[in-house]
Short mmCIF file of C-alpha atoms in Angstrom, two decimals:
data_model
loop_
_atom_site.label_atom_id
_atom_site.label_comp_id
_atom_site.label_asym_id
_atom_site.label_seq_id
_atom_site.Cartn_x
_atom_site.Cartn_y
_atom_site.Cartn_z
CA MET A 1 53.91 -15.00 -12.46
CA GLU A 2 53.58 -10.97 -12.34
CA LYS A 3 55.79 -11.62 -8.99
CA VAL A 4 58.54 -13.42 -10.43
CA SER A 5 58.59 -10.85 -13.21
CA ILE A 6 59.01 -8.09 -10.47
CA LEU A 7 61.69 -10.11 -8.88
CA ILE A 8 63.91 -10.57 -11.54
CA ILE A 9 63.42 -6.81 -12.48
CA ILE A 10 64.68 -5.89 -9.09
CA LEU A 11 67.85 -8.09 -9.27
CA THR A 12 68.56 -7.09 -12.83
CA ILE A 13 68.44 -3.41 -11.62
CA GLU A 14 70.36 -4.48 -8.10
CA TYR A 15 73.09 -6.05 -10.55
CA LEU A 16 73.48 -3.01 -13.06
CA PHE A 17 73.32 -0.37 -10.37
CA GLY A 18 74.80 -1.87 -7.17
CA LEU A 19 71.61 -1.18 -5.46
CA LYS A 20 70.36 -2.91 -2.43
CA PHE A 21 66.94 -2.88 -2.21
CA ILE A 22 66.18 -5.09 0.71
CA GLU A 23 68.69 -2.59 3.05
CA CYS A 24 66.03 0.32 1.83
CA VAL A 25 63.12 -0.94 3.68
CA LYS A 26 63.34 1.10 6.68
CA VAL A 27 65.17 3.68 5.02
CA ASN A 28 62.32 6.55 6.24
CA GLU A 29 62.66 5.45 9.73
CA LEU A 30 66.50 5.93 9.67
CA LYS A 31 66.24 9.60 8.41
CA THR A 32 66.73 11.37 11.71
CA PHE A 33 70.64 9.63 11.82
CA LYS A 34 71.81 11.63 8.79
CA ARG A 35 71.41 14.85 10.64
CA LEU A 36 73.28 12.79 13.61
CA ARG A 37 76.40 11.51 11.56
CA GLN A 38 77.02 14.93 9.86
CA ASN A 39 77.79 16.39 13.13
CA GLU A 40 80.18 13.28 13.87
CA HIS A 41 83.88 13.85 14.53
CA ARG A 42 85.61 11.79 12.22
CA THR A 43 89.17 12.78 13.59
CA ARG A 44 91.10 10.61 15.28
CA ARG A 45 90.94 11.68 19.26
CA SER A 46 94.38 12.71 20.90
CA LEU A 47 94.75 11.27 24.48
CA LYS A 48 96.81 14.34 25.37
CA GLY A 49 94.99 16.66 27.95
CA ASN A 50 92.54 15.11 28.21
CA ILE A 51 90.67 14.34 31.15
CA ASP A 52 87.66 12.13 30.15
CA PHE A 53 88.02 8.62 29.68
CA SER A 54 86.61 6.87 26.41
CA TRP A 55 88.53 4.29 24.36
CA VAL A 56 85.76 4.98 21.43
CA GLU A 57 85.55 7.99 19.20
CA ARG A 58 83.08 10.59 20.60
CA VAL A 59 80.26 12.97 19.19
CA PRO A 60 80.35 16.34 20.70
CA GLY A 61 77.44 18.22 21.61
CA ASN A 62 74.54 18.08 23.76
CA ASN A 63 71.58 18.06 21.27
CA ILE A 64 71.47 13.59 20.51
CA GLY A 65 69.88 13.06 23.66
CA ASP A 66 66.47 11.55 23.94
CA ALA A 67 64.82 13.49 21.28
CA ILE A 68 66.58 11.31 18.70
CA LEU A 69 64.77 7.59 18.62
CA ASN A 70 66.46 4.65 17.09
CA PRO A 71 63.70 2.48 15.20
CA LEU A 72 65.60 -0.34 16.04
CA THR A 73 66.62 0.29 19.86
CA LYS A 74 64.25 -2.54 20.84
CA GLN A 75 65.63 -5.11 18.78
CA LEU A 76 69.33 -3.87 19.52
CA ARG A 77 68.91 -4.46 22.97
CA ILE A 78 68.23 -8.06 22.45
CA ILE A 79 70.94 -8.50 20.23
CA GLY A 80 73.28 -7.14 22.59
CA LEU A 81 71.83 -9.16 25.59
CA PHE A 82 72.31 -12.27 23.54
CA LEU A 83 75.73 -11.81 22.02
CA ALA A 84 76.63 -10.34 25.25
CA ALA A 85 76.00 -13.47 27.12
CA HIS A 86 78.30 -15.41 24.90
CA LYS A 87 81.02 -12.51 25.26
CA TYR A 88 81.41 -12.64 28.90
CA PHE A 89 80.19 -16.09 29.91
CA GLU A 90 80.57 -18.66 27.28
CA VAL A 91 83.54 -20.67 26.55
CA ASP A 92 84.72 -22.65 23.75
CA ARG A 93 82.49 -25.00 23.01
CA ARG A 94 84.63 -26.93 20.02
CA TYR A 95 86.67 -28.49 23.03
CA THR A 96 83.88 -28.70 25.74
CA PHE A 97 82.10 -32.11 25.51
CA THR A 98 79.98 -31.34 28.64
CA GLU A 99 76.66 -28.86 28.77
CA SER A 100 78.17 -27.57 32.03
CA SER A 101 81.28 -24.98 31.88
CA GLN A 102 81.89 -24.45 35.38
CA PHE A 103 85.23 -25.55 35.75
CA GLU A 104 85.95 -23.35 32.55
CA LYS A 105 86.86 -19.90 32.23
CA PRO A 106 85.28 -17.25 30.26
CA LYS A 107 87.34 -15.30 27.84
CA PHE A 108 85.47 -14.05 24.92
CA TYR A 109 85.58 -10.44 26.55
CA LYS A 110 89.27 -10.24 25.48
CA HIS A 111 89.44 -11.59 22.19
CA PHE A 112 87.50 -13.83 19.58
CA PRO A 113 87.75 -17.63 19.56
CA ILE A 114 91.17 -18.90 18.69
CA PRO A 115 91.73 -20.48 16.63
CA ARG A 116 88.93 -18.71 14.32
CA LEU A 117 85.82 -19.99 13.34
CA ARG A 118 86.42 -22.05 10.22
CA LYS A 119 83.05 -23.45 9.37
CA ARG A 120 80.83 -19.89 10.10
CA HIS A 121 76.71 -20.44 10.73
CA GLN A 122 75.19 -20.04 7.32
CA ALA A 123 72.08 -18.62 8.34
CA VAL A 124 73.88 -15.79 9.67
CA VAL A 125 76.54 -15.34 6.92
CA GLY A 126 73.58 -15.32 4.15
CA ALA A 127 72.05 -12.61 6.21
CA CYS A 128 74.71 -10.48 7.06
CA GLU A 129 76.54 -10.53 3.56
CA MET A 130 73.02 -8.71 2.16
CA GLY A 131 73.67 -5.83 4.62
CA TYR A 132 73.34 -4.75 8.48
CA LEU A 133 69.49 -4.84 8.36
CA PRO A 134 68.72 -8.58 7.06
CA CYS A 135 71.68 -9.29 9.65
CA ILE A 136 69.93 -7.39 12.48
CA GLU A 137 66.82 -8.84 12.01
CA GLU A 138 67.98 -12.30 11.46
CA ILE A 139 69.68 -12.70 14.76
CA PHE A 140 66.87 -10.62 16.33
CA LYS A 141 64.44 -13.50 15.38
CA THR A 142 66.84 -16.18 16.68
CA ALA A 143 67.37 -14.55 20.01
CA ASN A 144 64.28 -13.57 20.62
CA HIS A 145 63.30 -17.10 20.76
CA SER A 146 66.17 -18.25 22.47
CA GLY A 147 66.77 -20.36 25.74
CA SER A 148 69.38 -17.92 26.65
CA LEU A 149 66.77 -15.20 27.19
CA ALA A 150 64.20 -17.06 28.49
CA LYS A 151 64.38 -15.82 32.15
CA ILE A 152 64.03 -12.19 30.37
CA HIS A 153 61.04 -12.63 27.13
CA LYS A 154 58.39 -11.36 29.51
CA ASN A 155 60.29 -8.03 29.94
CA PHE A 156 59.96 -7.57 26.11
CA GLY A 157 55.89 -8.45 25.85
CA LYS A 158 56.73 -12.12 25.67
CA ASN A 159 55.71 -14.97 27.56
CA ALA A 160 58.48 -16.85 29.72
CA ILE A 161 58.85 -20.00 28.74
CA ARG A 162 61.72 -22.00 29.61
CA TYR A 163 63.93 -23.48 27.00
CA ALA A 164 67.03 -25.67 27.02
CA SER A 165 69.69 -22.77 26.74
CA TYR A 166 70.48 -23.67 23.04
CA HIS A 167 67.02 -23.40 22.01
CA PRO A 168 66.10 -23.10 19.06
CA PHE A 169 69.43 -25.07 17.71
CA LYS A 170 69.97 -28.87 18.10
CA ASP A 171 72.98 -28.34 20.49
CA SER A 172 75.21 -25.86 22.54
CA GLN A 173 77.76 -26.49 19.85
CA GLU A 174 75.27 -25.02 17.16
CA LEU A 175 74.56 -22.13 19.27
CA PHE A 176 77.81 -21.44 19.94
CA ARG A 177 78.58 -21.17 16.21
CA TYR A 178 75.65 -18.90 15.71
CA ARG A 179 76.70 -16.71 18.05
CA VAL A 180 80.41 -16.43 17.30
CA THR A 181 79.60 -15.86 13.61
CA ALA A 182 76.98 -13.14 14.54
CA SER A 183 79.61 -11.53 16.72
CA TYR A 184 81.89 -11.23 14.27
CA TYR A 185 79.43 -9.20 11.66
CA MET A 186 77.91 -7.03 14.25
CA CYS A 187 81.57 -5.99 15.73
CA TRP A 188 82.66 -5.60 12.01
CA PHE A 189 79.27 -3.01 11.28
CA THR A 190 79.93 -1.14 14.75
CA GLU A 191 83.49 -0.46 13.27
CA MET A 192 82.30 0.51 10.19
CA ARG A 193 80.03 3.33 11.77
CA GLU A 194 76.44 2.20 10.56
CA ASP A 195 74.11 4.71 11.74
CA VAL A 196 71.55 2.13 13.18
CA LEU A 197 74.13 0.64 15.48
CA ALA A 198 74.13 4.36 17.44
CA LEU A 199 72.33 4.44 20.63
CA PRO A 200 71.82 8.23 22.12
CA GLY A 201 70.49 8.57 25.24
CA THR A 202 71.01 7.60 28.87
CA ASN A 203 71.32 4.16 28.26
CA ASN A 204 72.55 1.16 30.47
CA CYS A 205 73.98 -1.55 28.23
CA PHE A 206 73.98 -4.41 30.64
CA LYS A 207 70.62 -4.07 31.66
CA ASP A 208 69.34 -7.89 32.42
CA LEU A 209 72.34 -9.20 31.20
CA ASN A 210 72.24 -11.19 34.63
CA GLU A 211 69.47 -12.60 33.80
CA THR A 212 70.80 -14.59 30.93
CA GLU A 213 71.32 -18.62 31.04
CA GLU A 214 74.61 -18.30 30.33
CA ALA A 215 75.32 -15.68 33.65
CA GLY A 216 73.71 -17.63 35.91
CA GLY A 217 72.99 -14.70 38.40
CA LYS A 218 76.91 -13.15 37.67
CA LYS A 219 76.63 -9.19 37.03
CA ILE A 220 79.05 -7.28 34.40
CA GLU A 221 80.17 -4.26 35.92
CA ASP A 222 81.28 -1.41 33.55
CA PHE A 223 81.06 2.66 34.00
CA ARG A 224 81.07 2.90 30.46
CA SER A 225 77.66 0.73 29.97
CA GLU A 226 76.29 3.68 32.09
CA VAL A 227 76.32 6.45 29.34
CA LYS A 228 75.18 10.04 30.19
CA ILE A 229 74.27 12.90 27.49
CA SER A 230 77.70 14.86 27.31
CA GLY A 231 80.21 16.42 25.37
CA ASP A 232 82.30 13.28 25.57
CA TYR A 233 79.85 10.49 25.05
CA SER A 234 80.09 8.12 22.43
CA ILE A 235 76.84 7.03 20.86
CA PHE A 236 78.59 3.56 19.88
CA THR A 237 79.97 2.42 23.19
CA CYS A 238 76.90 0.02 23.68
CA ALA A 239 77.74 -1.78 20.13
CA TYR A 240 81.56 -2.10 21.37
CA LEU A 241 80.83 -3.43 24.53
CA TRP A 242 78.04 -6.47 23.42
CA PHE A 243 79.60 -7.28 19.82
CA CYS A 244 83.40 -6.79 20.25
CA PRO A 245 86.40 -7.89 22.00
CA ASP A 246 88.22 -5.14 24.66
CA SER A 247 91.66 -5.12 23.33
CA CYS A 248 92.61 -2.22 25.90
CA TYR A 249 90.62 -2.88 29.50
CA GLY A 250 88.71 -5.54 31.87
CA LYS A 251 91.49 -8.44 30.82
CA SER A 252 92.15 -9.10 34.35
CA SER A 253 89.02 -8.35 35.71
CA ARG A 254 86.64 -11.06 33.75
CA GLY A 255 85.53 -8.14 31.92
CA ASN A 256 84.30 -6.16 34.62
CA VAL A 257 85.62 -2.14 34.50
CA LYS A 258 83.88 -0.74 37.61
CA SER A 259 85.98 2.83 37.31
CA LYS A 260 88.47 4.80 35.18
CA GLU A 261 91.07 3.77 37.50
CA GLU A 262 90.96 0.03 37.73
CA ALA A 263 90.55 0.04 34.18
CA LEU A 264 93.79 2.02 33.62
CA ASN A 265 95.63 0.16 36.60
CA ASP A 266 94.46 -3.23 34.84
CA ARG A 267 97.75 -5.36 35.47
CA LEU A 268 97.32 -6.81 31.89
CA ASN A 269 96.35 -2.81 30.27
CA PRO A 270 98.52 -2.69 27.14
CA CYS A 271 99.55 0.46 27.83
CA GLY A 272 100.02 0.09 31.54
CA GLU A 273 104.00 0.43 31.54
CA LEU A 274 103.52 3.94 29.95
CA GLN A 275 103.47 7.21 31.79
CA LYS A 276 99.86 8.00 30.29
CA LYS A 277 98.10 4.65 30.25
CA ASP A 278 94.73 5.58 28.24
CA CYS A 279 94.10 2.99 25.96
CA LEU A 280 92.20 3.87 22.93
CA TRP A 281 90.56 1.63 20.26
CA GLY A 282 91.94 2.30 16.68
CA ILE A 283 88.78 3.87 15.17
CA GLY A 284 88.64 3.42 11.35
CA LYS A 285 91.70 0.90 11.43
CA ASN A 286 89.69 -2.41 12.02
CA LYS A 287 87.78 -2.25 8.85
CA ASN A 288 89.17 -5.48 7.58
CA PHE A 289 86.77 -8.18 8.22
CA GLU A 290 88.91 -11.12 8.43
CA ASP A 291 91.44 -9.12 10.58
CA LEU A 292 88.58 -8.53 12.92
CA VAL A 293 88.06 -12.52 13.09
CA ARG A 294 92.04 -13.23 13.16
CA ASN A 295 92.12 -10.90 16.56
CA LYS A 296 94.66 -8.51 14.76
CA PHE A 297 92.98 -5.36 16.18
CA ASN A 298 94.60 -1.76 16.11
CA TYR A 299 94.93 0.00 19.35
CA SER A 300 96.90 2.87 20.40
CA CYS A 301 98.51 4.11 23.64
CA ASP A 302 99.98 7.55 23.87
CA CYS A 303 103.93 7.38 23.71
CA GLU A 304 105.64 9.79 25.45
CA SER A 305 107.90 10.65 22.82
CA GLU A 306 107.19 13.02 19.55
CA GLY A 307 107.07 11.18 16.45
CA MET A 308 106.80 7.68 18.12
CA ALA A 309 103.65 5.37 17.69
CA TRP A 310 102.54 2.23 19.39
CA SER A 311 102.65 -1.11 18.00
CA PRO A 312 100.00 -3.66 18.39
CA MET A 313 102.06 -6.27 16.84
CA TYR A 314 105.02 -5.72 19.20
CA SER A 315 103.28 -4.00 22.20
CA PHE A 316 105.73 -1.04 22.58
CA CYS A 317 106.50 2.19 20.48
CA VAL A 318 108.11 2.54 17.57
CA ASP A 319 109.47 5.07 15.33
CA ARG A 320 106.33 6.31 13.24
CA ASP A 321 107.59 6.41 9.46
CA GLU A 322 105.96 9.42 8.22
CA CYS A 323 107.35 8.83 4.56
CA TYR A 324 105.34 5.83 4.30
CA GLU A 325 101.67 7.09 6.21
CA GLU A 326 102.59 10.35 3.60
CA ASP A 327 102.05 12.59 6.66
CA TYR A 328 104.92 14.96 5.56
CA ASP A 329 105.20 18.43 3.83
CA CYS A 330 108.00 18.37 1.32
CA PRO A 331 108.19 21.32 -1.19
CA THR A 332 107.90 20.19 -4.90
CA GLY A 333 110.84 17.77 -6.69
CA GLN A 334 111.93 16.78 -2.76
CA ILE A 335 111.33 13.67 -1.18
CA CYS A 336 111.00 12.81 2.47
CA ARG A 337 113.40 10.39 4.03
CA ASN A 338 112.12 8.99 7.60
CA THR A 339 114.19 9.96 10.34
CA VAL A 340 113.68 8.66 14.46
CA GLY A 341 110.95 10.79 15.80
CA SER A 342 110.53 12.90 12.56
CA TYR A 343 111.16 13.28 8.82
CA MET A 344 113.63 15.06 6.58
CA CYS A 345 112.74 16.67 3.14
CA THR A 346 115.46 15.92 1.02
CA CYS A 347 116.32 15.75 -2.93
CA ARG A 348 116.81 12.69 -5.02
CA THR A 349 119.94 10.83 -5.25
CA GLY A 350 122.14 12.63 -7.85
CA TYR A 351 120.49 15.90 -6.71
CA TYR A 352 121.86 18.78 -4.60
CA LEU A 353 119.62 21.84 -3.57
CA ASP A 354 120.44 25.09 -4.90
CA LYS A 355 120.19 27.74 -2.27
CA LYS A 356 119.46 30.55 -4.30
CA THR A 357 116.25 28.86 -6.42
CA THR A 358 115.42 26.13 -3.40
CA GLN A 359 115.19 23.93 -5.99
CA CYS A 360 116.88 20.79 -6.35
CA LYS A 361 119.64 20.68 -9.83
CA ARG A 362 121.12 17.67 -10.83
CA HIS A 363 125.06 17.58 -9.97
CA ASP A 364 127.38 18.48 -12.75
CA LEU A 365 129.55 15.31 -12.30
CA LEU A 366 126.21 13.55 -13.05
CA ASN A 367 125.35 15.59 -15.95
CA ALA A 368 128.67 14.63 -17.90
CA ALA A 369 128.35 10.79 -16.85
CA ALA A 370 124.56 11.04 -18.49
CA ALA A 371 126.27 12.74 -21.68
CA ALA A 372 128.66 10.57 -22.14
CA ALA A 373 126.65 7.41 -21.38
CA LEU A 374 123.80 8.84 -24.09
CA GLU A 375 126.90 9.68 -26.44
CA ARG A 376 128.24 6.08 -26.45
CA LYS A 377 124.57 4.55 -26.68
CA LYS A 378 124.32 6.59 -29.48
CA THR A 379 127.93 4.88 -31.06
CA GLU A 380 126.53 1.43 -30.32
CA LYS A 381 123.64 1.77 -32.32
CA ALA A 382 125.40 3.57 -35.14
CA VAL A 383 127.89 0.51 -35.08
CA GLU A 384 125.12 -2.17 -34.84
CA LYS A 385 123.29 -0.28 -37.68
CA LYS A 386 126.57 -0.71 -39.91
CA LYS A 387 126.96 -4.35 -39.28
CA GLU A 388 123.17 -4.87 -40.23
CA GLU A 389 123.24 -2.79 -43.73
CA LYS A 390 126.54 -4.48 -44.45
CA GLY A 391 125.14 -8.25 -43.54
CA SER A 392 122.17 -7.42 -45.98
CA LEU A 393 124.42 -6.29 -48.88
CA TYR A 394 126.81 -9.08 -48.62
CA PHE A 395 123.64 -11.66 -48.87
CA LEU A 396 122.20 -9.46 -51.58
CA LYS A 397 125.31 -9.77 -53.47
CA LEU A 398 125.74 -13.72 -53.14
CA LEU A 399 121.88 -14.07 -54.55
CA VAL A 400 122.62 -11.79 -57.56
CA ASP A 401 125.83 -13.78 -57.89
CA ILE A 402 123.81 -17.06 -57.80
CA VAL A 403 120.87 -15.53 -60.20
CA ARG A 404 123.69 -14.69 -62.76
CA GLY A 405 125.78 -18.10 -62.73
CA HIS A 406 128.71 -16.88 -61.22
CA CYS A 407 128.32 -19.17 -58.17
CA SER A 408 126.95 -22.60 -58.58
CA ILE A 409 124.08 -23.30 -56.29
CA HIS A 410 125.43 -26.57 -54.81
CA THR A 411 128.40 -24.64 -53.16
CA VAL A 412 125.96 -22.80 -51.49
CA SER A 413 125.03 -24.75 -48.01
CA LYS A 414 121.58 -25.13 -47.19
CA PRO A 415 121.00 -23.03 -43.83
CA LEU A 416 122.67 -20.18 -46.21
CA LEU A 417 121.04 -20.31 -48.98
CA ALA A 418 117.42 -20.54 -46.57
CA LEU A 419 118.23 -17.59 -44.87
CA CYS A 420 119.61 -15.61 -48.10
CA LEU A 421 115.64 -16.57 -49.47
CA THR A 422 114.34 -15.53 -46.12
CA LEU A 423 115.64 -12.08 -46.54
CA LEU A 424 114.45 -11.91 -50.29
CA LEU A 425 110.88 -12.58 -49.49
CA ARG A 426 110.79 -10.09 -46.75
#
């Protein structure tokens, strides 16, 4: 009974104050990351004049190496293998009626399933809607006993027991639904820059991936996964490679990105036709969960012309509307008007810029028109008021005549009498 009372109190506090006690379970273990986050660049990286290669935002400095130990590194690596096996080797099980997928080409390294998964796995949804820590706990529990990782369980202190590839699910379709749902949420948490998904230090994101059941011995080679400690190092590299589709590179090489040159010259690189072929994931611009599910990714290319911006929707450079983005600097009283490649500050319609005072003033003609309109409005109101007064006096005189007997009541129409009485009783 005491436990029930405590639970009710906790739920009440969560409801009233928005606290999430379940996400505070490992808060002490994650204190180290607060310092890391304070040093992280929040500004968008410019591709111009940059000789280093990265398609995600990077963290400066050399003090974020092995000294910082992520308490969930082991769990994340198992989850990473479990979901990367789906991303690079799995096919759409909704349209595959056999367990064998040897005649189909995987494609989830390019995008999430199309059409989107309409019925998401409830075990994942229930955990991940509570926050990233319960989400990681749920997916790790499943991945750690999955048939997909049966060959490599021994590497993590588990017995190498062989299961069906879809274990612990009833069939491969349920496994597919589970991993798609998990990928949705883990990619979203990565884009939300949750500290726990940062993996500082020297990493090999795809170590043992070839041992997964789906890989069948095939390897994924991506030079970005061999992360070294440097000023250009992105601590979220592994998370992006494990959980998110790559809208930039590896599209024509089945997810393999062996070198920077090969990545830039990928024939399906969306920025390949431009002078600078670097493609950059739109950091902070993919936070809408439903847009991620629908593959509406924001990524950018380096447009040569000033004031132009890459449009993922149209796949070419378009004029950037500085006014809409509120990226302009106009004096007080002036408004922004977009131009091709830039913007200009002008006065509103009906105003002009006084060169002496540098202030926007109303045109004289407009002043005169406004004054005439105001005068006309006043006149119309006066006329209406006189009409109302005249009508009231008429009805009042009529009532007085009726009362004095000067006017027989049967000579007054019923609607007129009703109107008179209404006015009288006001």
